Every structure is written in structure tokens, then in C-alpha cells.
């Protein structure tokens, strides 16, 4: 289990500016890998600290895909904390950065996350509408039953007066 006590300080540039290499290509900084690990371990606040530190450190500017990854981590973690405006801003920023640096793969990953978010939002909206329709339908049925009872009571009263 990942413990916050064992993590290095997010602003520790000496240790965390180095990059992860994959197939000879510079994929990401250590900070963004730590941010993703913290996110996976259910520690969104720690993940936000590492992602923000990576974005703010000028010495990590040479790893542009990593900056987009940091933005995606920020977006997911802010969403997990219920900070939807910050989450949206982080995704928008990541997409702008990816497009500005012609990072097509990174841009497609950001757009996929935006699409997933929109679909989840649409699903929640549909459930909310279904619930509202269900409540209206139940309320309409209750009102109809009350009217029928009231009409029946009026008819019974009218019969009683006719006798």
C-alpha cells in the first residue's frame, strides 16, 4: 500500500525531474508517474500535488506529453473530489497544450476522457429525468385516486340525500 509518509516532496526537483524512458522515447516525468500511482491508490490530494508540481517546474518543460498526462491526472482527481469546474479546466488546458504541441495521441486521450465525462453526465441527467417523470407519474396517479374517491363520496352523498 502506498503511504503518503513514504512519498518524496512534490517540489523535490533533484529527484523528480528525471524521466521514464520507454523504447528510447521520453514518455513522462517521474512526478506524473507518482501522480498516477497516488490516483490509483485512492490518494487524489497527493496526486494533485505531484501533477501541479510537474506542471509548474520549468525544468520539466521538455517533456510535453508528460504535461498533458499531468493535466489528465488533475482532471480526474479534481472530479473525484467533486471539484468539477477545476476538473473541466484541467482537461481543457491539457487539450490546448496537446494541440499546441501537435501531440495527436495525447490530444486523442484527452478527448476520450472528455467524451467519457460527457457520457457519464448524460447518463446522470437521463436518470434524473426518469426519476422526475416517475415522481410526476406517481403524483398524477395519487391525484387521480383522490379525485375518484372524492367523486365516489359525492355520489354516495347524493344518493343518501335522494332517499
Short mmCIF file of C-alpha atoms in Angstrom, two decimals, residues 2-161:
data_model
loop_
_atom_site.label_atom_id
_atom_site.label_comp_id
_atom_site.label_asym_id
_atom_site.label_seq_id
_atom_site.Cartn_x
_atom_site.Cartn_y
_atom_site.Cartn_z
CA UNK A 2 1.26 3.45 -0.94
CA UNK A 3 1.72 5.68 2.09
CA UNK A 4 1.88 9.49 1.95
CA UNK A 5 4.69 9.37 4.53
CA UNK A 6 6.94 7.47 2.13
CA UNK A 7 6.49 9.86 -0.81
CA UNK A 8 9.14 12.44 -1.65
CA UNK A 9 8.20 16.11 -1.54
CA UNK A 10 6.39 17.10 -4.75
CA UNK A 11 8.71 20.05 -5.27
CA UNK A 12 11.89 17.96 -4.95
CA UNK A 13 13.31 18.80 -8.38
CA UNK A 14 16.57 16.90 -7.92
CA UNK A 15 14.89 13.51 -7.71
CA UNK A 16 11.72 14.02 -9.66
CA UNK A 17 12.68 15.79 -12.87
CA UNK A 18 14.18 12.68 -14.39
CA UNK A 19 12.05 10.92 -16.93
CA UNK A 20 10.67 7.49 -17.56
CA UNK A 21 12.04 6.02 -20.78
CA UNK A 22 10.16 3.62 -22.99
CA UNK A 23 11.65 2.30 -26.20
CA UNK A 24 14.15 5.15 -26.33
CA UNK A 25 11.40 7.76 -26.18
CA UNK A 26 10.94 10.09 -23.25
CA UNK A 27 7.44 9.24 -22.04
CA UNK A 28 6.90 11.16 -18.82
CA UNK A 29 8.46 12.62 -15.75
CA UNK A 30 8.71 10.69 -12.51
CA UNK A 31 6.31 13.19 -10.92
CA UNK A 32 3.47 12.32 -13.27
CA UNK A 33 4.11 8.61 -12.70
CA UNK A 34 3.90 9.27 -8.95
CA UNK A 35 0.72 11.30 -9.51
CA UNK A 36 -0.88 8.41 -11.41
CA UNK A 37 0.21 5.97 -8.71
CA UNK A 38 -1.29 8.16 -6.00
CA UNK A 39 -4.50 8.43 -8.01
CA UNK A 40 -4.67 4.64 -8.41
CA UNK A 41 -4.06 4.24 -4.65
CA UNK A 42 -7.03 6.48 -3.85
CA UNK A 43 -4.95 9.49 -2.80
CA UNK A 44 -6.25 12.27 -5.08
CA UNK A 45 -4.83 15.12 -3.00
CA UNK A 46 -1.30 13.71 -3.22
CA UNK A 47 -1.79 13.08 -6.94
CA UNK A 48 -2.83 16.71 -7.42
CA UNK A 49 0.29 17.90 -5.59
CA UNK A 50 2.60 15.89 -7.86
CA UNK A 51 0.76 16.81 -11.06
CA UNK A 52 0.73 20.52 -10.18
CA UNK A 53 4.41 20.45 -9.24
CA UNK A 54 5.21 18.81 -12.57
CA UNK A 55 3.31 21.47 -14.48
CA UNK A 56 4.91 24.31 -12.53
CA UNK A 57 8.51 23.10 -12.77
CA UNK A 58 10.30 24.79 -15.70
CA UNK A 59 12.92 22.03 -15.78
CA UNK A 60 10.28 19.50 -16.87
CA UNK A 61 9.11 21.62 -19.84
CA UNK A 62 10.99 19.44 -22.32
CA UNK A 63 8.62 16.52 -21.74
CA UNK A 64 5.45 17.82 -23.41
CA UNK A 65 3.39 14.57 -23.36
CA UNK A 66 4.03 14.38 -19.62
CA UNK A 67 2.47 17.80 -19.17
CA UNK A 68 -0.69 16.59 -20.92
CA UNK A 69 -0.71 13.49 -18.69
CA UNK A 70 -0.42 15.74 -15.64
CA UNK A 71 -3.44 17.70 -16.85
CA UNK A 72 -5.43 14.49 -17.26
CA UNK A 73 -4.46 13.36 -13.74
CA UNK A 74 -5.50 16.75 -12.38
CA UNK A 75 -8.84 16.50 -14.16
CA UNK A 76 -9.62 13.02 -12.82
CA UNK A 77 -8.54 13.84 -9.26
CA UNK A 78 -10.44 17.12 -9.11
CA UNK A 79 -13.52 15.25 -10.40
CA UNK A 80 -13.03 12.60 -7.71
CA UNK A 81 -13.01 15.37 -5.10
CA UNK A 82 -16.20 16.88 -6.57
CA UNK A 83 -14.36 19.93 -7.95
CA UNK A 84 -15.95 19.78 -11.40
CA UNK A 85 -15.04 23.30 -12.57
CA UNK A 86 -11.35 22.65 -11.81
CA UNK A 87 -11.61 19.26 -13.46
CA UNK A 88 -13.05 20.74 -16.64
CA UNK A 89 -10.43 23.49 -16.68
CA UNK A 90 -7.63 20.91 -16.32
CA UNK A 91 -8.94 18.84 -19.24
CA UNK A 92 -9.39 21.93 -21.39
CA UNK A 93 -5.85 23.03 -20.59
CA UNK A 94 -4.45 19.59 -21.36
CA UNK A 95 -6.22 19.54 -24.72
CA UNK A 96 -4.99 23.03 -25.64
CA UNK A 97 -1.44 22.03 -24.71
CA UNK A 98 -1.63 18.83 -26.74
CA UNK A 99 -2.98 20.65 -29.77
CA UNK A 100 -0.44 23.49 -29.47
CA UNK A 101 2.44 20.98 -29.50
CA UNK A 102 0.84 18.75 -32.16
CA UNK A 103 0.64 15.80 -29.77
CA UNK A 104 -2.10 13.91 -31.60
CA UNK A 105 -2.06 10.80 -29.41
CA UNK A 106 -2.15 12.88 -26.21
CA UNK A 107 -4.97 15.01 -27.66
CA UNK A 108 -6.96 11.89 -28.52
CA UNK A 109 -6.58 10.61 -24.95
CA UNK A 110 -7.84 13.93 -23.57
CA UNK A 111 -10.79 13.92 -25.99
CA UNK A 112 -11.63 10.35 -24.97
CA UNK A 113 -11.73 11.44 -21.33
CA UNK A 114 -13.94 14.38 -22.24
CA UNK A 115 -16.26 12.05 -24.14
CA UNK A 116 -16.43 9.62 -21.17
CA UNK A 117 -17.22 12.52 -18.87
CA UNK A 118 -19.96 13.79 -21.19
CA UNK A 119 -21.47 10.31 -21.44
CA UNK A 120 -21.45 9.92 -17.65
CA UNK A 121 -23.06 13.33 -17.31
CA UNK A 122 -25.70 12.41 -19.88
CA UNK A 123 -26.40 9.13 -18.06
CA UNK A 124 -26.86 11.02 -14.76
CA UNK A 125 -29.15 13.51 -16.49
CA UNK A 126 -31.23 10.72 -18.01
CA UNK A 127 -31.58 9.04 -14.62
CA UNK A 128 -32.60 12.34 -13.09
CA UNK A 129 -35.23 12.90 -15.80
CA UNK A 130 -36.54 9.35 -15.39
CA UNK A 131 -36.79 9.93 -11.66
CA UNK A 132 -38.64 13.21 -12.16
CA UNK A 133 -41.03 11.59 -14.64
CA UNK A 134 -41.58 8.72 -12.21
CA UNK A 135 -42.32 11.16 -9.39
CA UNK A 136 -44.74 13.11 -11.61
CA UNK A 137 -46.43 9.92 -12.73
CA UNK A 138 -46.83 8.75 -9.11
CA UNK A 139 -48.14 12.18 -8.10
CA UNK A 140 -50.60 12.16 -11.03
CA UNK A 141 -51.82 8.68 -10.06
CA UNK A 142 -52.29 9.76 -6.45
CA UNK A 143 -54.20 12.84 -7.59
CA UNK A 144 -56.41 10.70 -9.86
CA UNK A 145 -57.17 8.32 -6.95
CA UNK A 146 -58.10 11.27 -4.73
CA UNK A 147 -60.43 12.61 -7.42
CA UNK A 148 -62.05 9.19 -7.82
CA UNK A 149 -62.51 8.91 -4.04
CA UNK A 150 -63.96 12.40 -3.87
CA UNK A 151 -66.30 11.68 -6.81
CA UNK A 152 -67.40 8.42 -5.15
CA UNK A 153 -68.06 10.24 -1.86
CA UNK A 154 -70.09 12.91 -3.69
CA UNK A 155 -72.16 10.24 -5.47
CA UNK A 156 -72.77 8.43 -2.19
CA UNK A 157 -73.80 11.67 -0.53
CA UNK A 158 -76.11 12.49 -3.45
CA UNK A 159 -77.75 9.04 -3.20
CA UNK A 160 -78.18 9.48 0.50
CA UNK A 161 -79.93 12.83 0.01
#
